[in-house]
Amino acid sequence: MSEAPNIHATAIVVGRTGLLFSGPSGWGKSMLAFTCMTEARRLGLFTALVADDQVLLSEEAGTVIATCPPSIAGLIELRGTGIVRLDHIPQAAMHYAVLPGSASGGNRVPPEGEIVSLAAGFSLPALRLLTGVPSPLAVLIAKAPDIGD
């Protein structure tokens, strides 16, 4: 069996929906994921951190599974604030990849049905999100209403 790919991302669950925040260093993956978790709690939805910074990928019955390396379980780095401990689960199915949106130039409207490759053999439907939006979870739910189910 080959070793699970380890990607630079943040994985959370909202309700039963797995969200994998992926993008370049400094984009704000951890803070966006943390803000989505905070919004979910305010809405009375279950939410938990799966992994921050390092996410191990595997596949079960055609579903992408995110797993946290044990050494960082429950820890998330909030840039400028430090490392904090959150409610967490060791692994979860991922349903969407949350990627940076285009603030200026480029395409203002991402293509419908966009799929992103996370690592060889691992892909998810993409949702685009700008940093600095006041309610990132609301934006994601507007695009994918099944989030939080």
Short mmCIF file of N, CA and C in Angstrom, two decimals:
data_model
loop_
_atom_site.label_atom_id
_atom_site.label_comp_id
_atom_site.label_asym_id
_atom_site.label_seq_id
_atom_site.Cartn_x
_atom_site.Cartn_y
_atom_site.Cartn_z
N MET A 1 0.85 -1.19 0.00
CA MET A 1 0.00 0.00 0.00
C MET A 1 0.89 1.25 0.00
N SER A 2 0.59 2.23 -0.83
CA SER A 2 1.40 3.43 -0.89
C SER A 2 1.04 4.37 0.26
N GLU A 3 1.99 5.24 0.58
CA GLU A 3 1.80 6.19 1.66
C GLU A 3 0.77 7.25 1.26
N ALA A 4 -0.06 7.66 2.23
CA ALA A 4 -1.08 8.68 1.96
C ALA A 4 -0.42 10.01 1.63
N PRO A 5 -0.87 10.69 0.57
CA PRO A 5 -0.32 12.02 0.28
C PRO A 5 -0.59 12.97 1.45
N ASN A 6 0.41 13.80 1.77
CA ASN A 6 0.29 14.81 2.82
C ASN A 6 0.28 16.16 2.12
N ILE A 7 -0.87 16.86 2.16
CA ILE A 7 -0.98 18.14 1.46
C ILE A 7 -1.06 19.29 2.45
N HIS A 8 -0.66 20.47 2.00
CA HIS A 8 -0.73 21.68 2.81
C HIS A 8 -2.14 22.26 2.66
N ALA A 9 -2.98 22.07 3.69
CA ALA A 9 -4.38 22.47 3.62
C ALA A 9 -4.95 22.49 5.04
N THR A 10 -6.21 22.89 5.15
CA THR A 10 -6.95 22.82 6.40
C THR A 10 -8.27 22.13 6.11
N ALA A 11 -8.60 21.13 6.92
CA ALA A 11 -9.84 20.37 6.73
C ALA A 11 -10.74 20.52 7.94
N ILE A 12 -12.03 20.82 7.68
CA ILE A 12 -13.02 20.93 8.75
C ILE A 12 -14.29 20.19 8.31
N VAL A 13 -15.18 20.01 9.25
CA VAL A 13 -16.51 19.46 8.97
C VAL A 13 -17.53 20.46 9.50
N VAL A 14 -18.56 20.71 8.70
CA VAL A 14 -19.71 21.51 9.12
C VAL A 14 -20.93 20.64 8.86
N GLY A 15 -21.66 20.29 9.92
CA GLY A 15 -22.72 19.30 9.79
C GLY A 15 -22.05 17.98 9.42
N ARG A 16 -22.42 17.44 8.28
CA ARG A 16 -21.76 16.22 7.77
C ARG A 16 -20.96 16.52 6.51
N THR A 17 -20.71 17.80 6.24
CA THR A 17 -20.01 18.20 5.01
C THR A 17 -18.56 18.52 5.31
N GLY A 18 -17.66 17.85 4.59
CA GLY A 18 -16.24 18.11 4.73
C GLY A 18 -15.78 19.21 3.79
N LEU A 19 -15.06 20.18 4.34
CA LEU A 19 -14.53 21.31 3.56
C LEU A 19 -13.01 21.31 3.69
N LEU A 20 -12.33 21.27 2.56
CA LEU A 20 -10.88 21.26 2.54
C LEU A 20 -10.40 22.58 1.95
N PHE A 21 -9.81 23.43 2.78
CA PHE A 21 -9.31 24.74 2.36
C PHE A 21 -7.90 24.55 1.81
N SER A 22 -7.72 24.85 0.53
CA SER A 22 -6.45 24.62 -0.14
C SER A 22 -6.06 25.86 -0.92
N GLY A 23 -4.79 26.19 -0.88
CA GLY A 23 -4.31 27.37 -1.61
C GLY A 23 -2.90 27.68 -1.17
N PRO A 24 -2.34 28.76 -1.69
CA PRO A 24 -0.95 29.09 -1.39
C PRO A 24 -0.75 29.50 0.07
N SER A 25 0.47 29.36 0.55
CA SER A 25 0.82 29.83 1.89
C SER A 25 0.46 31.30 2.02
N GLY A 26 -0.10 31.67 3.15
CA GLY A 26 -0.46 33.06 3.40
C GLY A 26 -1.83 33.46 2.90
N TRP A 27 -2.54 32.56 2.20
CA TRP A 27 -3.87 32.88 1.68
C TRP A 27 -4.88 33.08 2.80
N GLY A 28 -4.71 32.40 3.91
CA GLY A 28 -5.65 32.53 5.02
C GLY A 28 -6.52 31.30 5.22
N LYS A 29 -6.04 30.15 4.79
CA LYS A 29 -6.82 28.90 4.91
C LYS A 29 -7.28 28.66 6.33
N SER A 30 -6.35 28.74 7.28
CA SER A 30 -6.68 28.43 8.67
C SER A 30 -7.70 29.42 9.23
N MET A 31 -7.50 30.71 8.98
CA MET A 31 -8.41 31.72 9.52
C MET A 31 -9.79 31.60 8.88
N LEU A 32 -9.86 31.33 7.58
CA LEU A 32 -11.16 31.15 6.93
C LEU A 32 -11.88 29.92 7.50
N ALA A 33 -11.15 28.83 7.68
CA ALA A 33 -11.75 27.62 8.25
C ALA A 33 -12.24 27.89 9.67
N PHE A 34 -11.42 28.57 10.47
CA PHE A 34 -11.79 28.92 11.84
C PHE A 34 -13.05 29.79 11.86
N THR A 35 -13.11 30.78 10.97
CA THR A 35 -14.28 31.67 10.90
C THR A 35 -15.52 30.88 10.50
N CYS A 36 -15.39 29.96 9.55
CA CYS A 36 -16.53 29.11 9.17
C CYS A 36 -17.00 28.26 10.35
N MET A 37 -16.06 27.73 11.12
CA MET A 37 -16.43 26.93 12.29
C MET A 37 -17.17 27.79 13.32
N THR A 38 -16.70 29.01 13.52
CA THR A 38 -17.36 29.92 14.47
C THR A 38 -18.78 30.24 14.01
N GLU A 39 -18.94 30.52 12.71
CA GLU A 39 -20.29 30.77 12.15
C GLU A 39 -21.18 29.56 12.33
N ALA A 40 -20.65 28.37 12.06
CA ALA A 40 -21.44 27.15 12.18
C ALA A 40 -21.94 26.97 13.62
N ARG A 41 -21.06 27.19 14.58
CA ARG A 41 -21.47 27.08 16.00
C ARG A 41 -22.60 28.05 16.31
N ARG A 42 -22.49 29.27 15.81
CA ARG A 42 -23.54 30.28 16.06
C ARG A 42 -24.87 29.87 15.44
N LEU A 43 -24.81 29.07 14.36
CA LEU A 43 -26.03 28.59 13.72
C LEU A 43 -26.53 27.28 14.34
N GLY A 44 -25.82 26.79 15.34
CA GLY A 44 -26.22 25.55 16.00
C GLY A 44 -25.85 24.30 15.23
N LEU A 45 -24.90 24.42 14.30
CA LEU A 45 -24.46 23.28 13.50
C LEU A 45 -23.25 22.60 14.14
N PHE A 46 -23.19 21.29 14.01
CA PHE A 46 -21.99 20.58 14.43
C PHE A 46 -20.83 21.06 13.57
N THR A 47 -19.68 21.24 14.18
CA THR A 47 -18.47 21.58 13.44
C THR A 47 -17.26 21.07 14.20
N ALA A 48 -16.25 20.68 13.47
CA ALA A 48 -15.02 20.21 14.09
C ALA A 48 -13.86 20.39 13.12
N LEU A 49 -12.69 20.60 13.70
CA LEU A 49 -11.45 20.62 12.93
C LEU A 49 -11.05 19.18 12.65
N VAL A 50 -10.60 18.92 11.44
CA VAL A 50 -9.99 17.63 11.13
C VAL A 50 -8.48 17.80 11.20
N ALA A 51 -7.94 18.74 10.42
CA ALA A 51 -6.48 18.95 10.40
C ALA A 51 -6.16 20.34 9.88
N ASP A 52 -5.07 20.89 10.39
CA ASP A 52 -4.59 22.19 9.91
C ASP A 52 -3.13 22.05 9.53
N ASP A 53 -2.79 22.60 8.40
CA ASP A 53 -1.44 22.67 7.86
C ASP A 53 -1.03 21.40 7.14
N GLN A 54 -1.26 20.25 7.76
CA GLN A 54 -0.94 18.98 7.12
C GLN A 54 -2.20 18.12 7.10
N VAL A 55 -2.59 17.68 5.93
CA VAL A 55 -3.76 16.82 5.78
C VAL A 55 -3.34 15.58 4.99
N LEU A 56 -3.56 14.42 5.59
CA LEU A 56 -3.27 13.16 4.91
C LEU A 56 -4.52 12.74 4.14
N LEU A 57 -4.35 12.39 2.87
CA LEU A 57 -5.48 12.00 2.02
C LEU A 57 -5.49 10.50 1.80
N SER A 58 -6.70 9.94 1.81
CA SER A 58 -6.90 8.55 1.42
C SER A 58 -8.25 8.47 0.72
N GLU A 59 -8.61 7.29 0.27
CA GLU A 59 -9.86 7.12 -0.48
C GLU A 59 -10.57 5.89 0.05
N GLU A 60 -11.88 6.05 0.25
CA GLU A 60 -12.74 4.93 0.65
C GLU A 60 -13.98 4.97 -0.22
N ALA A 61 -14.18 3.94 -0.99
CA ALA A 61 -15.38 3.80 -1.83
C ALA A 61 -15.63 5.06 -2.68
N GLY A 62 -14.56 5.61 -3.26
CA GLY A 62 -14.69 6.77 -4.13
C GLY A 62 -14.79 8.10 -3.41
N THR A 63 -14.67 8.10 -2.09
CA THR A 63 -14.75 9.33 -1.29
C THR A 63 -13.37 9.72 -0.79
N VAL A 64 -13.05 11.01 -0.88
CA VAL A 64 -11.78 11.51 -0.36
C VAL A 64 -11.91 11.62 1.16
N ILE A 65 -10.96 11.02 1.87
CA ILE A 65 -10.92 11.05 3.32
C ILE A 65 -9.72 11.88 3.76
N ALA A 66 -9.96 12.85 4.65
CA ALA A 66 -8.89 13.66 5.24
C ALA A 66 -8.62 13.13 6.64
N THR A 67 -7.34 12.98 6.96
CA THR A 67 -6.92 12.49 8.27
C THR A 67 -5.86 13.43 8.81
N CYS A 68 -5.85 13.59 10.12
CA CYS A 68 -4.88 14.45 10.78
C CYS A 68 -3.71 13.64 11.31
N PRO A 69 -2.47 14.10 11.05
CA PRO A 69 -1.34 13.46 11.72
C PRO A 69 -1.51 13.61 13.24
N PRO A 70 -1.30 12.55 14.02
CA PRO A 70 -1.56 12.60 15.47
C PRO A 70 -0.82 13.72 16.20
N SER A 71 0.36 14.09 15.74
CA SER A 71 1.15 15.10 16.44
C SER A 71 0.52 16.50 16.43
N ILE A 72 -0.43 16.76 15.51
CA ILE A 72 -1.04 18.10 15.45
C ILE A 72 -2.56 18.05 15.67
N ALA A 73 -3.06 16.93 16.18
CA ALA A 73 -4.50 16.77 16.38
C ALA A 73 -5.07 17.87 17.26
N GLY A 74 -6.12 18.53 16.76
CA GLY A 74 -6.82 19.56 17.52
C GLY A 74 -6.16 20.92 17.52
N LEU A 75 -5.06 21.08 16.80
CA LEU A 75 -4.34 22.35 16.79
C LEU A 75 -4.52 23.08 15.46
N ILE A 76 -4.71 24.40 15.54
CA ILE A 76 -4.82 25.23 14.35
C ILE A 76 -4.01 26.50 14.60
N GLU A 77 -3.27 26.92 13.58
CA GLU A 77 -2.48 28.14 13.71
C GLU A 77 -3.27 29.30 13.11
N LEU A 78 -3.54 30.29 13.93
CA LEU A 78 -4.22 31.50 13.48
C LEU A 78 -3.17 32.58 13.36
N ARG A 79 -2.80 32.88 12.12
CA ARG A 79 -1.70 33.80 11.85
C ARG A 79 -1.84 35.09 12.66
N GLY A 80 -0.76 35.45 13.32
CA GLY A 80 -0.74 36.65 14.14
C GLY A 80 -1.30 36.46 15.53
N THR A 81 -1.93 35.33 15.78
CA THR A 81 -2.54 35.05 17.09
C THR A 81 -1.78 33.92 17.79
N GLY A 82 -1.42 32.90 17.04
CA GLY A 82 -0.72 31.75 17.59
C GLY A 82 -1.49 30.48 17.34
N ILE A 83 -1.09 29.45 18.04
CA ILE A 83 -1.71 28.14 17.89
C ILE A 83 -2.77 27.97 18.97
N VAL A 84 -3.96 27.56 18.56
CA VAL A 84 -5.05 27.34 19.51
C VAL A 84 -5.57 25.91 19.36
N ARG A 85 -6.21 25.43 20.40
CA ARG A 85 -6.78 24.07 20.42
C ARG A 85 -8.28 24.18 20.17
N LEU A 86 -8.80 23.31 19.28
CA LEU A 86 -10.22 23.30 18.94
C LEU A 86 -10.78 21.89 19.06
N ASP A 87 -12.13 21.80 19.12
CA ASP A 87 -12.77 20.50 19.03
C ASP A 87 -12.36 19.89 17.70
N HIS A 88 -12.03 18.59 17.73
CA HIS A 88 -11.54 17.97 16.51
C HIS A 88 -11.99 16.52 16.41
N ILE A 89 -11.92 16.02 15.19
CA ILE A 89 -12.13 14.61 14.91
C ILE A 89 -10.92 14.14 14.11
N PRO A 90 -10.53 12.88 14.21
CA PRO A 90 -9.30 12.44 13.58
C PRO A 90 -9.36 12.30 12.06
N GLN A 91 -10.56 12.09 11.51
CA GLN A 91 -10.70 11.99 10.05
C GLN A 91 -12.13 12.22 9.65
N ALA A 92 -12.31 12.57 8.37
CA ALA A 92 -13.67 12.81 7.85
C ALA A 92 -13.65 12.78 6.34
N ALA A 93 -14.81 12.47 5.76
CA ALA A 93 -15.00 12.55 4.31
C ALA A 93 -14.99 14.02 3.91
N MET A 94 -14.36 14.33 2.78
CA MET A 94 -14.31 15.68 2.25
C MET A 94 -15.23 15.76 1.03
N HIS A 95 -16.01 16.84 0.95
CA HIS A 95 -16.98 17.00 -0.13
C HIS A 95 -16.64 18.16 -1.08
N TYR A 96 -15.96 19.18 -0.56
CA TYR A 96 -15.62 20.35 -1.38
C TYR A 96 -14.21 20.82 -1.05
N ALA A 97 -13.52 21.34 -2.07
CA ALA A 97 -12.26 22.05 -1.88
C ALA A 97 -12.57 23.53 -1.96
N VAL A 98 -12.19 24.28 -0.94
CA VAL A 98 -12.39 25.72 -0.91
C VAL A 98 -11.08 26.36 -1.35
N LEU A 99 -11.15 27.13 -2.43
CA LEU A 99 -9.96 27.71 -3.06
C LEU A 99 -10.06 29.22 -3.11
N PRO A 100 -8.92 29.92 -3.28
CA PRO A 100 -8.97 31.37 -3.38
C PRO A 100 -9.76 31.83 -4.60
N GLY A 101 -10.56 32.87 -4.41
CA GLY A 101 -11.27 33.50 -5.51
C GLY A 101 -10.37 34.55 -6.16
N SER A 102 -10.82 35.12 -7.24
CA SER A 102 -10.05 36.14 -7.94
C SER A 102 -10.60 37.52 -7.56
N ALA A 103 -9.80 38.30 -6.83
CA ALA A 103 -10.25 39.61 -6.36
C ALA A 103 -10.25 40.65 -7.48
N SER A 104 -9.26 40.60 -8.35
CA SER A 104 -9.20 41.55 -9.45
C SER A 104 -8.52 40.87 -10.63
N GLY A 105 -8.84 41.33 -11.80
CA GLY A 105 -8.30 40.67 -12.98
C GLY A 105 -8.87 39.26 -13.08
N GLY A 106 -8.35 38.47 -13.95
CA GLY A 106 -8.81 37.09 -14.06
C GLY A 106 -10.31 37.01 -14.25
N ASN A 107 -10.86 35.86 -13.99
CA ASN A 107 -12.29 35.65 -14.13
C ASN A 107 -13.01 36.04 -12.84
N ARG A 108 -13.97 36.93 -12.93
CA ARG A 108 -14.77 37.29 -11.76
C ARG A 108 -15.69 36.16 -11.35
N VAL A 109 -16.13 35.38 -12.33
CA VAL A 109 -17.03 34.27 -12.06
C VAL A 109 -16.30 32.98 -12.42
N PRO A 110 -16.04 32.13 -11.40
CA PRO A 110 -15.35 30.87 -11.70
C PRO A 110 -16.24 29.95 -12.54
N PRO A 111 -15.64 29.02 -13.25
CA PRO A 111 -16.43 28.11 -14.08
C PRO A 111 -17.34 27.22 -13.24
N GLU A 112 -18.54 26.96 -13.74
CA GLU A 112 -19.45 26.04 -13.06
C GLU A 112 -18.88 24.63 -13.14
N GLY A 113 -19.08 23.86 -12.09
CA GLY A 113 -18.64 22.47 -12.10
C GLY A 113 -17.14 22.29 -12.03
N GLU A 114 -16.43 23.31 -11.54
CA GLU A 114 -14.98 23.22 -11.45
C GLU A 114 -14.56 22.10 -10.49
N ILE A 115 -13.60 21.30 -10.93
CA ILE A 115 -13.04 20.21 -10.12
C ILE A 115 -11.55 20.51 -9.94
N VAL A 116 -11.04 20.33 -8.73
CA VAL A 116 -9.63 20.58 -8.47
C VAL A 116 -8.95 19.28 -8.07
N SER A 117 -7.74 19.09 -8.60
CA SER A 117 -6.91 17.95 -8.23
C SER A 117 -6.08 18.36 -7.01
N LEU A 118 -6.20 17.58 -5.94
CA LEU A 118 -5.49 17.88 -4.70
C LEU A 118 -4.13 17.19 -4.65
N ALA A 119 -4.08 16.01 -5.21
CA ALA A 119 -2.87 15.19 -5.32
C ALA A 119 -3.21 14.12 -6.35
N ALA A 120 -2.23 13.40 -6.79
CA ALA A 120 -2.47 12.36 -7.80
C ALA A 120 -3.58 11.42 -7.34
N GLY A 121 -4.67 11.37 -8.11
CA GLY A 121 -5.78 10.48 -7.80
C GLY A 121 -6.81 11.04 -6.83
N PHE A 122 -6.66 12.28 -6.39
CA PHE A 122 -7.58 12.88 -5.42
C PHE A 122 -8.10 14.21 -5.96
N SER A 123 -9.42 14.30 -6.18
CA SER A 123 -10.01 15.55 -6.65
C SER A 123 -11.35 15.77 -5.98
N LEU A 124 -11.74 17.05 -5.92
CA LEU A 124 -13.01 17.45 -5.30
C LEU A 124 -13.62 18.59 -6.10
N PRO A 125 -14.96 18.77 -6.00
CA PRO A 125 -15.58 19.96 -6.56
C PRO A 125 -15.03 21.20 -5.84
N ALA A 126 -14.80 22.26 -6.60
CA ALA A 126 -14.21 23.47 -6.04
C ALA A 126 -15.26 24.53 -5.74
N LEU A 127 -15.06 25.22 -4.63
CA LEU A 127 -15.81 26.43 -4.28
C LEU A 127 -14.78 27.53 -4.10
N ARG A 128 -15.00 28.68 -4.73
CA ARG A 128 -14.06 29.80 -4.65
C ARG A 128 -14.51 30.79 -3.58
N LEU A 129 -13.54 31.33 -2.84
CA LEU A 129 -13.84 32.24 -1.73
C LEU A 129 -12.75 33.29 -1.61
N LEU A 130 -13.16 34.53 -1.46
CA LEU A 130 -12.21 35.62 -1.21
C LEU A 130 -11.94 35.71 0.29
N THR A 131 -10.72 36.10 0.65
CA THR A 131 -10.45 36.37 2.05
C THR A 131 -11.10 37.70 2.41
N GLY A 132 -11.36 37.90 3.66
CA GLY A 132 -11.92 39.17 4.11
C GLY A 132 -13.41 39.30 3.99
N VAL A 133 -14.11 38.29 3.46
CA VAL A 133 -15.58 38.38 3.42
C VAL A 133 -16.07 38.24 4.85
N PRO A 134 -17.09 39.02 5.24
CA PRO A 134 -17.52 39.00 6.63
C PRO A 134 -18.13 37.68 7.10
N SER A 135 -18.75 36.93 6.21
CA SER A 135 -19.40 35.66 6.59
C SER A 135 -19.05 34.58 5.56
N PRO A 136 -17.85 34.02 5.64
CA PRO A 136 -17.44 33.06 4.62
C PRO A 136 -18.34 31.82 4.55
N LEU A 137 -18.84 31.35 5.67
CA LEU A 137 -19.71 30.17 5.63
C LEU A 137 -21.00 30.49 4.87
N ALA A 138 -21.55 31.68 5.07
CA ALA A 138 -22.77 32.06 4.35
C ALA A 138 -22.53 32.06 2.84
N VAL A 139 -21.35 32.53 2.42
CA VAL A 139 -21.02 32.54 0.99
C VAL A 139 -20.94 31.11 0.47
N LEU A 140 -20.28 30.23 1.23
CA LEU A 140 -20.15 28.83 0.80
C LEU A 140 -21.51 28.14 0.73
N ILE A 141 -22.38 28.39 1.71
CA ILE A 141 -23.71 27.79 1.71
C ILE A 141 -24.55 28.31 0.55
N ALA A 142 -24.37 29.59 0.19
CA ALA A 142 -25.11 30.14 -0.97
C ALA A 142 -24.73 29.39 -2.23
N LYS A 143 -23.49 28.98 -2.35
CA LYS A 143 -23.02 28.27 -3.54
C LYS A 143 -23.33 26.77 -3.47
N ALA A 144 -23.29 26.21 -2.26
CA ALA A 144 -23.52 24.77 -2.08
C ALA A 144 -24.46 24.57 -0.88
N PRO A 145 -25.77 24.66 -1.12
CA PRO A 145 -26.74 24.62 -0.02
C PRO A 145 -26.72 23.36 0.84
N ASP A 146 -26.06 22.29 0.37
CA ASP A 146 -25.99 21.07 1.19
C ASP A 146 -24.99 21.17 2.33
N ILE A 147 -24.17 22.22 2.36
CA ILE A 147 -23.21 22.38 3.46
C ILE A 147 -24.00 22.54 4.76
N GLY A 148 -23.60 21.78 5.74
CA GLY A 148 -24.25 21.84 7.05
C GLY A 148 -25.31 20.80 7.26
N ASP A 149 -25.71 20.11 6.18
CA ASP A 149 -26.71 19.04 6.32
C ASP A 149 -26.13 17.91 7.16
#
